[in-house]
Amino acid sequence: MGVTVYVPTPFRKLAGNQTYIEADGETVGEVLDSLGSAYPALRHMIYNDADEIPGHVNIYVNNQEIHSLQGKATPVKDGDEMAVIPAIAGGAIEQPQQRSVALTPEQVDRYSRHIIMPQVGPSGQRKLMETKVLIVGAGGLGGPAALYLALAGVGTIGIADFDVVDLSNLQRQVLHQTDDVGRPKVESAKDTLNAYNPDVNVVLHNTPLTSDNALEIIPQYDYVVNGADNFTTRYLVNDASYFAGKTLVDGSILLFDGQATVFVPGQGCYRCLFPAPPPPGLVPNCAEAGVLGALTGVMGSIQAIELIKQVLEIGDSLVSRLLLFDALSMEFRVVKLRRDPKCPLCGDEPTIKELIDYEGFCGAPFPGPDGH
Amino acid sequence: MTVEVKVTATLQKMVGGQRVIQGDGATVGEVIDDLERKHPGIKDMVMVDGQIHRFVNIYLNDEDVRFLSQLDTPLKEGDVLSILPALAGGA
């Protein structure tokens, strides 16, 4: 009888740093007992002195909390998934800080909530400070992504956007404020990011990305975060990131739905996911159909998280997985994303070997001052 | 056989605002034909010339049917299909 038990971050160091543990038992209680025998320190977290599961720990079987089932007597079968989830109160864990010669005392203070986590530490913080990220689009997704990356101390943040701030942007685009209406978005973005963190070097690309400039701009960065709002730019950014050998953290939104994934060159790309764009007009954009403002914060933050995980080389990334978020049903789902051997860009016999005519491919111009 | 079909927001307006609908059939293709009978017009959003649109993915549970047997992919009781069009939005 094999059950997979998910161990959340706070308990992981008590369980040999494993995220998933296989354990045996025919009931929840038996599985927890076998976990407790294998990892005595974990047992202290799962059971209190009275040998009961403490109130701040929930146990789930296949996403159902056991209080709504049969408690510890809930039967489990081969292939079931359990999870041990403690309430997380936030706040700091008391732990001596390791100071690094490369960080100033002010930086150690500023980034202390990251640095005290062993997954970051001073060396991880230095990695973030040495990282250069290009954000495509200073809008709904690019805004929160850039904001959290700036707060985290990512050293260089490039912003590519040609647009000016419009009043209708302010329902969701956190980089821009009422007084910014009419200003170039890149300038407003730079002011906001530097107000939050003056250490960040914000580089401005106040121009539409096109086949002419994408392979000049993208290679200057280590990673690309995609917050584009049209298919033409999405296919361009995908192809250019692949040719430049850069990891692309992708996100997209519409209405109440969000999608996010990570494309590492050679492990699948946007063309493997969606081989061709819809004909113009068939899938509406946010301006035509609308988008929930707070949804952009969720998806942009997820992109920032995935970027930080890439830099720190921690956790399980969204590479080869597509995350789907439905804000109406409040469900996150993950589906598989495969590299397509027949992909014209990253497949076994590629036919796209340089940037193409994306306006022709998508049947739609690049948006921008000269695009329409 | 009846399976659940999850549709995202752009298709929901064609199915009376529902996020999950029921479809009958032994294969993915049969289910789409059944959905067309119940919700006329939906097939054109998903397919063209007998093939799934290249900007639409259909997942059987968590696997893209493009990597299974496409429209001929057989279904079993309890399977969940998801129809997912590409989204371009970012702003």
Coordinates of C-alpha atoms in Angstrom, one line a residue:
Chain A
M1 CA 0.0 0.0 0.0
G2 CA 1.8 3.2 -1.1
V3 CA 0.5 6.7 -0.4
T4 CA 2.3 9.8 -1.5
V5 CA 2.5 12.4 1.3
Y6 CA 3.1 16.1 0.4
V7 CA 5.3 17.8 3.0
P8 CA 5.1 21.7 3.0
T9 CA 8.2 23.9 3.3
P10 CA 8.0 24.5 7.1
F11 CA 8.2 20.7 7.8
R12 CA 10.5 19.7 5.0
K13 CA 13.8 20.0 6.9
L14 CA 12.3 17.5 9.4
A15 CA 11.8 15.0 6.6
G16 CA 15.1 14.9 4.9
N17 CA 14.3 17.9 2.7
Q18 CA 11.8 15.9 0.7
T19 CA 8.7 17.4 -0.8
Y20 CA 7.0 14.1 -1.3
I21 CA 7.4 11.0 0.8
E22 CA 6.0 7.5 0.0
A23 CA 4.5 5.9 3.1
D24 CA 2.6 2.8 3.9
G25 CA -0.7 2.2 5.7
E26 CA -4.3 1.4 5.2
T27 CA -5.7 4.4 7.1
V28 CA -4.6 8.0 7.6
G29 CA -3.5 7.1 11.1
E30 CA -1.3 4.3 9.9
V31 CA 0.4 6.4 7.3
L32 CA 1.1 9.1 9.8
D33 CA 2.5 6.6 12.2
S34 CA 4.8 5.2 9.6
L35 CA 5.9 8.7 8.7
G36 CA 6.5 9.4 12.3
S37 CA 8.6 6.3 12.8
A38 CA 10.8 7.2 9.8
Y39 CA 11.1 10.9 10.7
P40 CA 10.7 11.3 14.5
A41 CA 11.1 15.1 14.3
L42 CA 8.2 15.3 12.0
R43 CA 6.1 13.1 14.4
H44 CA 6.4 15.9 17.0
M45 CA 4.8 18.3 14.5
I46 CA 2.0 16.0 13.5
Y47 CA 1.0 14.7 17.0
N48 CA 0.8 16.6 20.2
D49 CA 1.5 15.2 23.7
A50 CA -1.9 13.5 23.8
D51 CA -1.1 11.8 20.5
E52 CA -3.7 13.8 18.7
I53 CA -3.3 15.8 15.6
P54 CA -3.0 19.4 16.8
G55 CA -5.7 21.9 15.8
H56 CA -3.3 24.0 13.7
V57 CA -2.4 21.1 11.4
N58 CA -4.8 19.8 8.7
I59 CA -4.4 16.5 7.0
Y60 CA -5.8 16.1 3.5
V61 CA -6.5 12.9 1.5
N62 CA -6.8 13.7 -2.2
N63 CA -7.5 17.4 -1.4
Q64 CA -10.2 16.6 1.2
E65 CA -9.6 17.4 4.9
I66 CA -9.9 14.3 7.1
H67 CA -12.3 15.9 9.5
S68 CA -14.9 15.8 6.8
L69 CA -14.0 12.1 6.2
Q70 CA -13.3 9.7 9.0
G71 CA -10.4 11.4 10.7
K72 CA -7.4 9.2 11.4
A73 CA -9.5 6.2 10.5
T74 CA -10.0 7.4 7.0
P75 CA -9.0 4.5 4.7
V76 CA -6.4 5.2 2.0
K77 CA -5.5 3.1 -1.0
D78 CA -2.6 2.8 -3.3
G79 CA -1.9 5.9 -5.3
D80 CA -3.8 8.2 -2.9
E81 CA -2.2 11.6 -2.1
M82 CA -2.0 13.0 1.4
A83 CA -0.8 16.4 2.5
V84 CA 0.2 17.7 5.9
I85 CA -0.6 21.4 6.1
P86 CA 0.1 23.6 9.1
A87 CA -1.4 27.0 9.6
I88 CA 1.3 29.6 8.7
A89 CA 1.2 32.7 10.8
G90 CA 3.9 34.6 9.0
G91 CA 6.4 36.7 10.8
A92 CA 10.0 36.1 11.3
I93 CA 11.8 33.0 12.5
E94 CA 14.4 33.8 15.1
Q95 CA 17.7 32.8 13.5
P96 CA 21.1 34.5 13.5
Q97 CA 21.7 36.3 10.3
Q98 CA 24.7 35.3 8.2
R99 CA 26.3 38.5 7.0
S100 CA 28.0 38.6 3.7
V101 CA 30.9 40.8 2.8
A102 CA 29.2 41.7 -0.5
L103 CA 26.0 43.0 1.2
T104 CA 25.9 46.3 2.9
P105 CA 24.3 46.4 6.4
E106 CA 21.4 48.3 4.8
Q107 CA 21.0 45.6 2.2
V108 CA 21.1 42.9 4.8
D109 CA 18.3 44.8 6.7
R110 CA 16.3 45.4 3.6
Y111 CA 16.4 41.9 2.3
S112 CA 16.4 40.2 5.8
R113 CA 13.1 38.4 5.3
H114 CA 14.6 36.7 2.3
I115 CA 18.0 36.2 3.6
I116 CA 16.9 34.4 6.7
M117 CA 15.3 31.7 4.6
P118 CA 17.9 29.0 3.9
Q119 CA 16.6 28.7 0.3
V120 CA 17.8 32.3 -0.3
G121 CA 20.6 33.2 2.2
P122 CA 23.2 35.8 1.5
S123 CA 24.5 34.0 -1.6
G124 CA 21.0 33.8 -3.1
Q125 CA 20.5 37.4 -2.4
R126 CA 23.7 38.2 -4.2
K127 CA 22.5 36.1 -7.1
L128 CA 19.3 38.1 -7.3
M129 CA 21.3 41.3 -7.2
E130 CA 23.5 40.1 -10.1
T131 CA 20.5 39.1 -12.2
K132 CA 19.2 41.0 -15.3
V133 CA 15.6 40.5 -16.2
L134 CA 13.7 41.9 -19.2
I135 CA 10.0 42.6 -18.6
V136 CA 8.0 42.7 -21.9
G137 CA 5.1 45.1 -21.2
A138 CA 4.8 47.4 -18.3
G139 CA 1.1 46.6 -17.9
G140 CA -1.1 44.1 -16.0
L141 CA 1.4 41.2 -15.7
G142 CA 4.6 43.1 -16.2
G143 CA 3.7 45.5 -13.4
P144 CA 3.4 43.2 -10.4
A145 CA 6.2 41.0 -11.8
A146 CA 8.6 43.9 -12.1
L147 CA 7.4 45.3 -8.7
Y148 CA 8.1 42.1 -6.7
L149 CA 11.4 41.5 -8.6
A150 CA 12.5 45.1 -7.7
L151 CA 11.5 44.6 -4.1
A152 CA 13.5 41.4 -4.1
G153 CA 16.6 43.3 -5.2
V154 CA 16.9 41.9 -8.7
G155 CA 19.9 44.0 -9.9
T156 CA 18.8 45.1 -13.4
I157 CA 15.2 45.2 -14.7
G158 CA 14.7 46.2 -18.3
I159 CA 11.2 47.4 -19.3
A160 CA 10.1 47.2 -22.9
D161 CA 6.9 49.1 -23.6
F162 CA 6.1 51.8 -26.1
D163 CA 2.7 52.9 -24.7
V164 CA 1.6 55.9 -22.6
V165 CA -0.4 55.5 -19.4
D166 CA -4.1 55.7 -20.1
L167 CA -6.8 56.2 -17.4
S168 CA -8.3 52.8 -18.2
N169 CA -4.9 51.2 -17.3
L170 CA -5.3 52.2 -13.6
Q171 CA -7.9 49.6 -12.7
R172 CA -5.0 47.0 -12.6
Q173 CA -1.6 48.4 -13.6
V174 CA 0.2 48.9 -10.3
L175 CA 3.2 50.7 -11.7
H176 CA 1.2 53.7 -12.8
Q177 CA -0.8 56.3 -10.8
T178 CA -3.4 58.9 -11.6
D179 CA -0.8 61.6 -12.1
D180 CA 1.1 59.4 -14.6
V181 CA -1.7 59.5 -17.2
G182 CA -0.2 60.6 -20.5
R183 CA 3.4 59.7 -19.5
P184 CA 5.4 57.0 -21.3
K185 CA 4.8 53.8 -19.3
V186 CA 8.5 53.0 -19.1
E187 CA 9.2 56.3 -17.3
S188 CA 6.3 55.9 -14.9
A189 CA 7.5 52.3 -14.3
K190 CA 11.1 53.4 -13.6
D191 CA 10.0 56.0 -11.1
T192 CA 7.8 53.5 -9.2
L193 CA 10.4 50.8 -9.1
N194 CA 13.1 53.1 -8.0
A195 CA 10.9 54.7 -5.3
Y196 CA 10.4 51.2 -4.0
N197 CA 14.1 50.2 -4.3
P198 CA 16.7 52.7 -5.5
D199 CA 19.3 50.0 -5.8
V200 CA 17.6 48.6 -8.9
N201 CA 19.1 49.6 -12.2
V202 CA 16.0 50.1 -14.4
V203 CA 16.7 50.1 -18.1
L204 CA 14.2 51.6 -20.5
H205 CA 13.3 50.3 -23.9
N206 CA 10.6 52.8 -25.0
T207 CA 9.8 51.0 -28.3
P208 CA 7.7 48.2 -29.6
L209 CA 9.6 44.9 -29.7
T210 CA 9.9 43.8 -33.4
S211 CA 11.9 41.4 -35.4
D212 CA 14.4 44.2 -36.0
N213 CA 15.3 44.9 -32.3
A214 CA 14.3 41.8 -30.3
L215 CA 17.7 40.0 -30.8
E216 CA 19.5 43.2 -29.9
I217 CA 17.5 43.7 -26.7
I218 CA 16.9 40.2 -25.3
P219 CA 20.5 39.0 -25.3
Q220 CA 21.4 41.8 -22.9
Y221 CA 19.4 40.0 -20.2
D222 CA 19.5 36.7 -18.3
Y223 CA 15.8 36.0 -18.3
V224 CA 12.6 37.3 -20.0
V225 CA 9.2 37.8 -18.3
N226 CA 6.4 37.9 -20.8
G227 CA 3.6 40.4 -20.1
A228 CA 2.7 41.0 -23.8
D229 CA -0.9 41.7 -24.6
N230 CA -1.1 40.4 -28.2
F231 CA -0.2 37.2 -30.1
T232 CA 2.2 38.9 -32.5
T233 CA 4.5 40.0 -29.7
R234 CA 4.1 36.6 -27.9
Y235 CA 5.3 34.6 -30.8
L236 CA 8.2 37.0 -31.4
V237 CA 9.3 37.0 -27.7
N238 CA 9.1 33.2 -27.7
D239 CA 11.2 32.8 -30.8
A240 CA 13.7 35.5 -29.9
S241 CA 14.2 34.1 -26.3
Y242 CA 14.7 30.6 -27.8
F243 CA 17.3 31.9 -30.3
A244 CA 19.0 33.9 -27.5
G245 CA 19.0 30.9 -25.2
K246 CA 17.1 32.7 -22.5
T247 CA 14.5 31.2 -20.1
L248 CA 11.1 32.8 -20.7
V249 CA 8.6 33.1 -17.8
D250 CA 5.3 33.2 -19.6
G251 CA 1.9 34.4 -18.4
S252 CA -1.4 35.4 -20.0
I253 CA -4.8 36.6 -18.8
L254 CA -8.3 37.2 -20.0
L255 CA -11.5 37.8 -18.1
F256 CA -11.2 35.7 -14.9
D257 CA -8.6 33.2 -16.4
G258 CA -4.9 33.1 -16.1
Q259 CA -2.2 30.8 -17.6
A260 CA 1.5 30.6 -16.6
T261 CA 4.4 28.5 -17.4
V262 CA 8.2 28.6 -17.9
F263 CA 10.0 27.9 -21.2
V264 CA 13.5 26.7 -20.9
P265 CA 15.1 26.4 -24.4
G266 CA 15.0 22.8 -25.5
Q267 CA 12.3 21.9 -23.0
G268 CA 9.2 23.2 -24.9
C269 CA 8.2 26.6 -26.1
Y270 CA 5.0 28.6 -26.7
R271 CA 4.8 27.0 -30.2
C272 CA 4.8 23.6 -28.6
L273 CA 1.9 24.8 -26.4
F274 CA -0.1 26.6 -29.1
P275 CA 1.3 25.9 -32.6
A276 CA -0.5 28.9 -34.2
P277 CA -2.4 32.0 -33.1
P278 CA -6.1 32.3 -33.6
P279 CA -7.3 34.3 -36.6
P280 CA -7.5 38.0 -35.6
G281 CA -10.8 38.7 -33.8
L282 CA -11.7 35.2 -32.8
V283 CA -10.1 35.3 -29.3
P284 CA -10.8 38.7 -27.8
N285 CA -8.1 40.7 -25.9
C286 CA -8.5 42.3 -22.6
A287 CA -9.5 45.7 -24.1
E288 CA -12.4 43.9 -25.9
A289 CA -13.5 41.4 -23.3
G290 CA -12.2 42.8 -20.0
V291 CA -10.0 41.4 -17.3
L292 CA -10.3 41.3 -13.5
G293 CA -7.7 43.7 -12.1
A294 CA -6.7 41.6 -9.1
L295 CA -6.2 38.6 -11.4
T296 CA -3.2 40.4 -13.0
G297 CA -1.6 40.6 -9.5
V298 CA -2.0 36.9 -8.9
M299 CA -0.5 35.9 -12.3
G300 CA 2.2 38.6 -12.3
S301 CA 3.3 37.5 -8.8
I302 CA 3.4 33.9 -10.0
Q303 CA 5.7 35.0 -12.8
A304 CA 7.9 36.8 -10.2
I305 CA 8.0 33.7 -8.0
E306 CA 9.0 31.5 -10.9
L307 CA 11.7 33.9 -12.0
I308 CA 13.1 34.0 -8.4
K309 CA 13.0 30.2 -8.2
Q310 CA 15.0 30.0 -11.5
V311 CA 17.6 32.4 -10.2
L312 CA 17.9 30.6 -6.9
E313 CA 17.6 27.1 -8.4
I314 CA 15.1 26.1 -5.8
G315 CA 11.8 24.1 -5.9
D316 CA 10.0 22.6 -8.8
S317 CA 9.5 25.1 -11.6
L318 CA 6.6 25.3 -14.0
V319 CA 8.9 24.0 -16.8
S320 CA 6.9 21.3 -18.6
R321 CA 3.8 22.3 -16.8
L322 CA 1.1 24.8 -17.5
L323 CA -0.6 26.4 -14.5
L324 CA -4.3 27.4 -15.0
F325 CA -6.0 29.7 -12.6
D326 CA -9.8 30.2 -12.7
A327 CA -10.6 33.1 -10.4
L328 CA -14.4 32.4 -10.5
S329 CA -14.2 28.8 -9.3
M330 CA -11.0 29.8 -7.4
E331 CA -9.2 26.7 -8.7
F332 CA -5.6 26.2 -9.7
R333 CA -4.9 23.3 -12.0
V334 CA -1.7 22.0 -13.6
V335 CA -1.6 20.3 -17.0
K336 CA 1.4 18.8 -18.7
L337 CA 3.3 20.7 -21.3
R338 CA 5.6 18.8 -23.6
R339 CA 8.2 19.8 -26.1
D340 CA 6.7 18.8 -29.4
P341 CA 9.2 16.9 -31.6
K342 CA 7.4 18.4 -34.6
C343 CA 7.7 22.0 -33.3
P344 CA 8.9 24.2 -36.1
L345 CA 11.1 26.1 -33.6
C346 CA 12.5 23.7 -31.0
G347 CA 11.5 20.3 -32.5
D348 CA 13.7 17.7 -34.0
E349 CA 13.7 19.2 -37.5
P350 CA 13.2 22.9 -37.1
T351 CA 12.1 25.0 -40.0
I352 CA 12.2 28.4 -38.2
K353 CA 15.9 29.3 -38.0
E354 CA 15.7 33.0 -37.6
L355 CA 13.0 35.6 -36.6
I356 CA 10.2 35.5 -39.1
D357 CA 7.5 37.9 -40.3
Y358 CA 5.3 37.8 -37.2
E359 CA 2.8 40.3 -38.5
G360 CA 2.2 37.9 -41.5
F361 CA 2.2 34.8 -39.3
C362 CA -0.4 36.3 -36.8
G363 CA -2.3 38.3 -39.4
A364 CA -2.0 41.3 -37.0
P365 CA 0.4 44.1 -36.8
F366 CA 2.7 44.7 -33.8
P367 CA 0.9 47.2 -31.7
G368 CA 2.7 50.5 -31.2
P369 CA 3.2 54.0 -32.5
D370 CA 4.2 52.7 -35.9
G371 CA 2.2 49.4 -35.8
H372 CA -1.2 50.8 -36.5
Chain B
M1 CA -20.6 7.6 -21.4
T2 CA -20.8 11.0 -19.9
V3 CA -17.7 13.0 -19.0
E4 CA -17.2 16.5 -17.5
V5 CA -15.9 19.2 -19.8
K6 CA -14.3 22.3 -18.3
V7 CA -14.4 25.4 -20.4
T8 CA -12.6 28.7 -19.8
A9 CA -14.2 32.1 -19.7
T10 CA -14.1 32.7 -23.5
L11 CA -16.2 29.6 -24.2
Q12 CA -18.5 30.0 -21.2
K13 CA -20.7 32.5 -22.9
M14 CA -21.6 29.9 -25.4
V15 CA -22.8 27.4 -22.8
G16 CA -25.0 29.7 -20.7
G17 CA -22.2 30.8 -18.4
Q18 CA -21.4 27.4 -17.1
R19 CA -17.8 26.5 -16.3
V20 CA -18.4 22.7 -16.4
I21 CA -20.6 21.0 -18.9
Q22 CA -21.5 17.4 -19.6
G23 CA -20.7 15.6 -22.9
D24 CA -21.5 12.1 -24.1
G25 CA -19.2 10.0 -26.2
A26 CA -16.6 7.3 -26.3
T27 CA -13.9 9.5 -27.8
V28 CA -12.9 13.2 -27.6
G29 CA -14.4 13.7 -31.1
E30 CA -17.7 12.2 -30.1
V31 CA -17.9 14.4 -27.1
I32 CA -17.3 17.5 -29.2
D33 CA -20.1 16.4 -31.6
D34 CA -22.4 16.0 -28.6
L35 CA -21.5 19.4 -27.2
E36 CA -22.3 20.9 -30.6
R37 CA -25.8 19.3 -30.4
K38 CA -26.3 20.8 -27.0
H39 CA -24.5 24.1 -27.6
P40 CA -24.7 24.9 -31.3
G41 CA -21.6 26.9 -32.5
I42 CA -19.1 25.5 -29.9
K43 CA -17.6 23.1 -32.4
D44 CA -16.4 26.0 -34.7
M45 CA -14.6 27.5 -31.7
V46 CA -12.8 24.2 -31.1
M47 CA -12.3 22.7 -34.5
V48 CA -11.7 23.5 -38.2
D49 CA -11.7 21.1 -41.1
G50 CA -12.1 18.1 -38.8
Q51 CA -9.0 19.0 -36.7
I52 CA -8.6 20.8 -33.4
H53 CA -7.7 24.4 -33.9
R54 CA -4.0 25.0 -33.5
F55 CA -4.6 27.7 -30.9
V56 CA -6.9 25.5 -28.8
N57 CA -5.7 22.7 -26.6
I58 CA -7.9 19.9 -25.3
Y59 CA -6.7 18.1 -22.2
L60 CA -7.8 14.7 -21.1
N61 CA -7.2 15.0 -17.4
D62 CA -3.8 16.6 -17.4
E63 CA -2.5 15.4 -20.8
D64 CA -2.9 17.3 -24.1
V65 CA -4.8 15.0 -26.5
R66 CA -2.4 16.2 -29.3
F67 CA 0.1 13.8 -27.6
L68 CA -2.5 11.0 -27.3
S69 CA -4.8 10.1 -30.2
Q70 CA -6.2 13.6 -30.8
L71 CA -9.9 13.4 -31.5
D72 CA -9.8 9.6 -31.5
T73 CA -8.5 9.5 -27.9
P74 CA -10.8 7.1 -26.0
L75 CA -12.5 8.2 -22.8
K76 CA -13.4 6.3 -19.7
E77 CA -15.8 6.9 -16.8
G78 CA -14.6 9.7 -14.6
D79 CA -12.4 11.4 -17.2
V80 CA -12.4 15.2 -17.3
L81 CA -11.8 17.1 -20.5
S82 CA -10.6 20.7 -20.5
I83 CA -10.9 23.0 -23.5
L84 CA -8.3 25.7 -23.4
P85 CA -7.9 28.4 -26.0
A86 CA -4.6 30.5 -26.1
L87 CA -4.9 33.8 -24.3
A88 CA -2.9 36.8 -25.5
G89 CA -3.7 39.2 -22.7
G90 CA -1.0 40.7 -20.5
A91 CA -1.9 44.3 -20.1

